[in-house]
Short mmCIF file of C-alpha atoms in Angstrom, two decimals:
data_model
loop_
_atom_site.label_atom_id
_atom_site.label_comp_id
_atom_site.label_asym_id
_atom_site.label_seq_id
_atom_site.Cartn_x
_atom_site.Cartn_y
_atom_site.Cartn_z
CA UNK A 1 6.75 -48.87 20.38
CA UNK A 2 5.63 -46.01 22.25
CA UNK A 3 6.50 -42.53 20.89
CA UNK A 4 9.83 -40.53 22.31
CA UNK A 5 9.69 -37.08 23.89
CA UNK A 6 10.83 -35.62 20.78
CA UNK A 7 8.71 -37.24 18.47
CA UNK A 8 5.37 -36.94 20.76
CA UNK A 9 6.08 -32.56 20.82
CA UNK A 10 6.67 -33.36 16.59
CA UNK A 11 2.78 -34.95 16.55
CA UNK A 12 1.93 -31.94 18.65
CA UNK A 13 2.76 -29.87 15.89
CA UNK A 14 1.26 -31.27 13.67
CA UNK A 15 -2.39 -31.66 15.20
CA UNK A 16 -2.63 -29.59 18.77
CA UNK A 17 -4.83 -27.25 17.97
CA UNK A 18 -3.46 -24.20 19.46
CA UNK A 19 -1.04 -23.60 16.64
CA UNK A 20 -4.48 -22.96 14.83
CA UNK A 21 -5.57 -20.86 17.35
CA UNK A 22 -2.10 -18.86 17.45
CA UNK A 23 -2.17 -18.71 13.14
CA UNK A 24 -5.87 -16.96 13.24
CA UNK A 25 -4.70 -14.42 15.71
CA UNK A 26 -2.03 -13.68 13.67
CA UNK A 27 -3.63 -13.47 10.20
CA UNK A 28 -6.49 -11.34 11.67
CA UNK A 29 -3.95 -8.88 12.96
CA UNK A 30 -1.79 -8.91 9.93
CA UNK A 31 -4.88 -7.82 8.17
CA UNK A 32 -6.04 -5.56 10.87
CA UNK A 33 -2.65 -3.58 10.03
CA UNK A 34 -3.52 -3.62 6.21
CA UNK A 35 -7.14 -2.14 6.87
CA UNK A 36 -6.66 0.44 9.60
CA UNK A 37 -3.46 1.62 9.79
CA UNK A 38 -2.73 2.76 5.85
CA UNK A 39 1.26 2.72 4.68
CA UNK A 40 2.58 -0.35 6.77
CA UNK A 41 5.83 -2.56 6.57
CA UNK A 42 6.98 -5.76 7.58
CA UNK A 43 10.33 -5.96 9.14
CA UNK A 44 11.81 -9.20 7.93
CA UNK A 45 15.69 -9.71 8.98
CA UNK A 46 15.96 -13.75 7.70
CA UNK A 47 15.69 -14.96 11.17
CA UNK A 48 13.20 -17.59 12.27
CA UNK A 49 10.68 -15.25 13.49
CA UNK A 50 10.20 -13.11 10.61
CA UNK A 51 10.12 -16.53 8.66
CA UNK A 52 6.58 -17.25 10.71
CA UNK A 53 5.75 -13.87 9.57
CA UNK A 54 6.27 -14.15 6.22
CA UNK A 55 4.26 -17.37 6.33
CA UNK A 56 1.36 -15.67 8.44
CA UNK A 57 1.50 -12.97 5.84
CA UNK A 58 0.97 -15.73 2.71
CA UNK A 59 -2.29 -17.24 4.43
CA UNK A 60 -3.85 -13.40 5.01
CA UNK A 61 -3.24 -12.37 1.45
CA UNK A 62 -2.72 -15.07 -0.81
CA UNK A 63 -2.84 -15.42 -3.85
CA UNK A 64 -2.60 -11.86 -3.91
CA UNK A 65 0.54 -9.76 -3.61
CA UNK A 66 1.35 -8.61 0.08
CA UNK A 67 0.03 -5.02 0.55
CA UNK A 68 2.80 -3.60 2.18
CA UNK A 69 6.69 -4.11 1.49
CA UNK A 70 9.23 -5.97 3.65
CA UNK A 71 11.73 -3.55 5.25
CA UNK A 72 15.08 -4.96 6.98
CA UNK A 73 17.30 -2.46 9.20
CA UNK A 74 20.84 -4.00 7.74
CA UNK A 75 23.33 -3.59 10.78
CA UNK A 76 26.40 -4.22 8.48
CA UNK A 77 27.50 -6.63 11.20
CA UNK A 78 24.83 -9.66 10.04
CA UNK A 79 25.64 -13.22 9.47
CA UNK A 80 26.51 -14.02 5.77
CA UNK A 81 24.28 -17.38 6.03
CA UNK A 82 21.69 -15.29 7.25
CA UNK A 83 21.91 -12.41 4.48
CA UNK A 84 22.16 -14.90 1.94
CA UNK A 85 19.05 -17.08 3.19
CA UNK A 86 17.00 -13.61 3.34
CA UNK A 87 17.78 -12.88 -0.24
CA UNK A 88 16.81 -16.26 -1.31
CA UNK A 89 13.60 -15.91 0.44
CA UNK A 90 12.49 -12.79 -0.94
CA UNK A 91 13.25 -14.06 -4.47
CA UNK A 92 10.61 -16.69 -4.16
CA UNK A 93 8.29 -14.84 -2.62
CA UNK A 94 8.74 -12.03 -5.14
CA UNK A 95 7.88 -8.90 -2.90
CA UNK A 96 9.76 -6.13 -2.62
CA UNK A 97 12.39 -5.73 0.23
CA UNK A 98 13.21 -2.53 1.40
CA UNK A 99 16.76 -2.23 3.12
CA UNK A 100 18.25 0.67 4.73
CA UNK A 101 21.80 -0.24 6.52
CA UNK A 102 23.29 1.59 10.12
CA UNK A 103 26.31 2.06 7.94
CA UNK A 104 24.28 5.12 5.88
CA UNK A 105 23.46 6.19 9.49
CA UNK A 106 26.86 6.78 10.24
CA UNK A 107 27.64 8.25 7.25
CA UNK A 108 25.23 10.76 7.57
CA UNK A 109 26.07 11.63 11.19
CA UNK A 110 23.07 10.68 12.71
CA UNK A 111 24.79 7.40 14.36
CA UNK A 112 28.46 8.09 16.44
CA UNK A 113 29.86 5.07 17.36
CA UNK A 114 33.27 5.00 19.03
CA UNK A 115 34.70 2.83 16.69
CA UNK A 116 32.30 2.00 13.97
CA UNK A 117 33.92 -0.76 12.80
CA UNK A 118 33.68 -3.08 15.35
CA UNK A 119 31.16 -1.69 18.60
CA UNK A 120 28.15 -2.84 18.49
CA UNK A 121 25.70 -1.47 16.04
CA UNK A 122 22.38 -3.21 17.51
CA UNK A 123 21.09 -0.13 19.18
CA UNK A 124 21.76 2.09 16.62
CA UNK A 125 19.65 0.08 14.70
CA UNK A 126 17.05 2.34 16.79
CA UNK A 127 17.94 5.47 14.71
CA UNK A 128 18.02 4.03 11.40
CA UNK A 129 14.75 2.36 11.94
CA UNK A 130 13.09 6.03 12.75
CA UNK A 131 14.78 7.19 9.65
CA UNK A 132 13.41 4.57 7.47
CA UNK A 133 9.58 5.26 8.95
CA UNK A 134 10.37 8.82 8.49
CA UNK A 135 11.23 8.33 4.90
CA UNK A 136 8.72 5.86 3.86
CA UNK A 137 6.41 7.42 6.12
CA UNK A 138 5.32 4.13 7.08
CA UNK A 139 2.28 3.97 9.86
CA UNK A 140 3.11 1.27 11.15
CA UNK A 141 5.63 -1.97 11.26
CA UNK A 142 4.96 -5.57 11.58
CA UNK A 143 7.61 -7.41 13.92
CA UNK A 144 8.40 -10.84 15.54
CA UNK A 145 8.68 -9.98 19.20
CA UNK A 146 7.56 -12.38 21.62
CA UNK A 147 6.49 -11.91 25.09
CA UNK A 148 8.48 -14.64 26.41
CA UNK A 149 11.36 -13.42 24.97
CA UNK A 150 12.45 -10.77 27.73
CA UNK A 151 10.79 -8.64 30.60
CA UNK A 152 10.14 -5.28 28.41
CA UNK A 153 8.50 -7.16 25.71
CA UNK A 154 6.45 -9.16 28.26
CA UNK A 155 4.25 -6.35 28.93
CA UNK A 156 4.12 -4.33 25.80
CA UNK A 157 1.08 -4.38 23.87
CA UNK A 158 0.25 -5.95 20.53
CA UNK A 159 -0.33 -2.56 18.84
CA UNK A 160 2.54 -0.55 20.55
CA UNK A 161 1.71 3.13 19.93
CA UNK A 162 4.94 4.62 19.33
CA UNK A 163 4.92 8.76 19.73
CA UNK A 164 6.19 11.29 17.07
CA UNK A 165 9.82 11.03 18.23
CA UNK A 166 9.38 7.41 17.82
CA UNK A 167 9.62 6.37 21.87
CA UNK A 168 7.38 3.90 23.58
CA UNK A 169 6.37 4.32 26.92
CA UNK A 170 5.32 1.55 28.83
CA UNK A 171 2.69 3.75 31.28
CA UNK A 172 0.90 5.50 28.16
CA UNK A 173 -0.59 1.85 26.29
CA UNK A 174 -3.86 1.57 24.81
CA UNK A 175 -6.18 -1.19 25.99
CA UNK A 176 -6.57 -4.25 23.93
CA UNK A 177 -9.97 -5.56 25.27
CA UNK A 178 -11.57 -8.29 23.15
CA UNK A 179 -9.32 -8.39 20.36
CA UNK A 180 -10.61 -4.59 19.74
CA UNK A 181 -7.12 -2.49 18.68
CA UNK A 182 -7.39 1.44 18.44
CA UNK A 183 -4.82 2.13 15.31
CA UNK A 184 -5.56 5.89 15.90
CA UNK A 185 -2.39 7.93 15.68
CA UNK A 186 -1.43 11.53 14.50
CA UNK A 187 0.79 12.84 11.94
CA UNK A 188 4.70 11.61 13.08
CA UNK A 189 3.53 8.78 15.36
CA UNK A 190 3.35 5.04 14.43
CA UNK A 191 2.47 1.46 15.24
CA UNK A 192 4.89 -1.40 16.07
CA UNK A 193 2.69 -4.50 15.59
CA UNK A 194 3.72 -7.48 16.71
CA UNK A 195 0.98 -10.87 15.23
CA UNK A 196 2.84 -13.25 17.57
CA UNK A 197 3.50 -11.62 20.61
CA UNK A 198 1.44 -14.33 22.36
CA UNK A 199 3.59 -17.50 20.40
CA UNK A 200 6.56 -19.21 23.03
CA UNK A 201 10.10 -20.48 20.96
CA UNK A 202 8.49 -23.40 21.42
CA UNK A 203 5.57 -22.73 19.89
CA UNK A 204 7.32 -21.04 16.86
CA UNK A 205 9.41 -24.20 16.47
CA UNK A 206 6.49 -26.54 16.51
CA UNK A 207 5.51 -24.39 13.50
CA UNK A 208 7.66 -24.30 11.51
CA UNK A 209 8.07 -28.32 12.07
CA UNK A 210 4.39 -27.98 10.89
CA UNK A 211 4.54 -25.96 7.92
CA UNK A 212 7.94 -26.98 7.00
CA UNK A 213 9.70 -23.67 6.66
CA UNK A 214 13.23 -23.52 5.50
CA UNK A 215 15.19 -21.40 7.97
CA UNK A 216 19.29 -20.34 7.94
CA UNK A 217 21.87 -23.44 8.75
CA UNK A 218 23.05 -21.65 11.52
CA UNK A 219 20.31 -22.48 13.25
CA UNK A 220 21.05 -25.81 13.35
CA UNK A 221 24.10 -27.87 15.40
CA UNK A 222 27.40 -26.95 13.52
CA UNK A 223 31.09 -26.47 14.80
CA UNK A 224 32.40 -23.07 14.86
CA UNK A 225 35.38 -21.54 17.31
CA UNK A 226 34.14 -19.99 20.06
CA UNK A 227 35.21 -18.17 23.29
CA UNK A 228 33.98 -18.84 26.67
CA UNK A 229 33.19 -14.99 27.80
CA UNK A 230 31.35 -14.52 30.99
CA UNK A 231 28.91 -17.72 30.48
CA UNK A 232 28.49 -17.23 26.83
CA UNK A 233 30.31 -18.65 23.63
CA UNK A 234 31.07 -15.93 21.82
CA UNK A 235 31.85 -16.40 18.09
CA UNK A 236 35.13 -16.00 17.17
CA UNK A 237 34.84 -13.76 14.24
CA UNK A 238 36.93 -10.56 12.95
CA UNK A 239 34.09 -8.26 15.06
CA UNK A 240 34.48 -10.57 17.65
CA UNK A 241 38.30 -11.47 18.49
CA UNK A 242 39.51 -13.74 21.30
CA UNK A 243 40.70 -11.17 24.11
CA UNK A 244 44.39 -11.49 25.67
CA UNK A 245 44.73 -14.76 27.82
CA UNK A 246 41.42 -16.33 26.20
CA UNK A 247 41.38 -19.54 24.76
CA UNK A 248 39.38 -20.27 21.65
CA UNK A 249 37.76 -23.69 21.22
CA UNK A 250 36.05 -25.59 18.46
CA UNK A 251 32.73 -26.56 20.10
CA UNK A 252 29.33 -27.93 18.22
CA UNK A 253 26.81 -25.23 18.32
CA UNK A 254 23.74 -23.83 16.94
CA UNK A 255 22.22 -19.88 17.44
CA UNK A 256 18.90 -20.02 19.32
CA UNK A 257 18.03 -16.35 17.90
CA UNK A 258 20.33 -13.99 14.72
CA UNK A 259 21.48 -10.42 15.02
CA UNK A 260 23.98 -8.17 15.34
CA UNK A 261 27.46 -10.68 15.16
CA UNK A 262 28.80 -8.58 18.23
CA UNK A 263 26.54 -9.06 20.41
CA UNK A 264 24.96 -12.50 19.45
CA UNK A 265 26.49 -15.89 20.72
CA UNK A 266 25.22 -19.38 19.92
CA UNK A 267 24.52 -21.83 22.64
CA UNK A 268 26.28 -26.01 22.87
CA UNK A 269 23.94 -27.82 21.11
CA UNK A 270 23.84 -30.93 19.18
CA UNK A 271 20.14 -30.36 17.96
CA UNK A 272 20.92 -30.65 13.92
CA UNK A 273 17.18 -30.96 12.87
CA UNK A 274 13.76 -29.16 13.68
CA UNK A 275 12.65 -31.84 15.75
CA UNK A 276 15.94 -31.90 17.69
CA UNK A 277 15.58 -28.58 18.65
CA UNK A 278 11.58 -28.67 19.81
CA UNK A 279 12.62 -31.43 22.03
CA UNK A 280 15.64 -29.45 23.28
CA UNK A 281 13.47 -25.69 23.34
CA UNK A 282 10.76 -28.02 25.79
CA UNK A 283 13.78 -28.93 27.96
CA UNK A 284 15.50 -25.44 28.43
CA UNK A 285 14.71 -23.11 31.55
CA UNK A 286 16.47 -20.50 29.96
CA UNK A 287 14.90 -17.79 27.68
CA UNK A 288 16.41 -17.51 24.16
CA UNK A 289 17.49 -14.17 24.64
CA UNK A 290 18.79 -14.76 27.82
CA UNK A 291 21.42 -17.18 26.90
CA UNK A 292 22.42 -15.68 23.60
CA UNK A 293 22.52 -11.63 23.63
CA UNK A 294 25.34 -10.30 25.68
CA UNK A 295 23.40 -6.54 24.98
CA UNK A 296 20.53 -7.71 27.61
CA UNK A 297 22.88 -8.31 30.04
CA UNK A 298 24.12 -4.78 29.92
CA UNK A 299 21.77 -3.75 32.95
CA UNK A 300 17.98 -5.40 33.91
CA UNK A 301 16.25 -2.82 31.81
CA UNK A 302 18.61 -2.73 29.07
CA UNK A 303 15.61 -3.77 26.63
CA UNK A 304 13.33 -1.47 27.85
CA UNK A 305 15.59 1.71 27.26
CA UNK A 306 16.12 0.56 24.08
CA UNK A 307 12.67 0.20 23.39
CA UNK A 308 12.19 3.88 24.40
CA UNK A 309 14.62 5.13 22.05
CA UNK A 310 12.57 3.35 19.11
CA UNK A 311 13.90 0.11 19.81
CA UNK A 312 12.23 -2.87 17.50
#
């Protein structure tokens, strides 16, 4: 019987050789961080790309410990599967996890929200962020951004010099010939490093079908309520009420990417295992991001502002 879609982009994973090629990249620039650019962190939030990470960061430094510590910027506003699932993780791993919430932000005055219990706290994850580098004074931080992901992050660099108020700007990058990476920065300025910037969803699916990595159930096909909002299914949650005149349906779904609840929506899936989903992620024409993040829809460079602010 001749394999199905599905199960031939499964074998893929498990012997196409550019998921080799895609791991080396990413442990030599994991370690590049830990030799060049001193006091690093690794943001890990519990979502599926900061899983990859954490694997990436086992096969550069195991069996030792990892020689930086895991940082997450807590919005407040995060999924309890996913919270719980990130706690988990970091117990077996047994690193430390450093986590600094928006909430403190607010308290402190350096985040005004109009109301802070329910607008969006994703941006201001910007300021918190600076304030944790500031505090830590961290020289640089590992992330999970892809390139395929949106336009902004398309043509950002791998090591994304970020200046001493913590902006990036897009016309002032450093060149990355060779795999050569300048780490060179001043007192106040830092990295954002990002070891799979070059990896597709689909590619970071087929990996963790490879190396088996647990991820949260809400990745997966489940039924939740949901409102139909402007082409998206937006959870129905206490952030995230149904609006006058909306109806509210109970629709099987799964989240192709986690954040902030109020401005992340899951897509109509049925794909309830890891091999579901690759065959679906080969299928879509639409980019993760795209379909799920109503904050990227705000304007065409939404992203890219953020990023200047000190934006992930």
């Amino acid at each position: 019987m001749m394999p199905t879609t599905a199960e031939k982009l499964v074998l893929d994973a498990a012997s196409n050789h550019h998921l080799d090629w895609l791991e080396s990249e990413a442990v030599h620039i994991m370690r590049e961080v830990a030799a060049e650019c001193g006091k690093a962190a690794l943001l890990f939030s519990g979502g599926k790309d900061s899983v990859v990470l954490l694997r990436i960061a086992e096969k550069a430094f195991r069996p030792g410990k990892f020689p930086f510590p895991l940082v997450h910027i807590d919005t407040g506003h995060n999924f309890a599967e996913v919270i719980e699932f990130r706690d988990r993780r970091i117990a077996e791993l047994g690193e430390q996890l450093i986590v600094r919430s928006v909430e403190e932000s607010i308290r402190r005055g350096t985040v005004r929200l109009r109301n802070p219990a329910s607008d969006s706290r994703n941006a201001a994850q910007a300021v918190t962020l600076l304030e944790t580098i500031a505090e830590f004074q961290f020289a640089a931080c590992i992330g999970g951004a892809r390139r395929d992901e949106e336009k902004a992050r398309a043509k950002e660099r791998i090591f994304s010099f970020r200046d001493e108020f913590g902006q990036w700007n897009p016309k002032a990058q450093r060149p990355e010939l060779w795999d050569l990476y300048n780490t060179r920065i001043h007192p106040g300025e830092n990295m954002r490093v990002f070891p799979i910037s070059n990896w597709t969803e689909l590619d970071v699916w087929q990996y963790i079908a490879r190396e088996k990595l647990a991820l949260p159930p809400i990745y997966f096909a489940h039924e939740r309520q949901v409102i139909p909002r402007n082409g998206f299914l937006v959870p129905l949650t206490t952030l995230t009420p149904a609006k006058e005149g909306e109806v509210i349906e109970t629709q099987v779904v799964r989240f192709r990417t986690v954040g902030d609840i109020s401005c992340t929506c899951p897509v109509a899936s049925d794909a309830a295992t890891v091999e579901a989903i690759i065959a679906e992620t080969a299928m879509t024409k639409i980019t993760e991001r795209g379909a799920t993040r109503m904050d990227d829809r705000t304007s065409e460079a939404s992203m890219e502002q953020r990023k200047k602010a000190g934006y992930f």
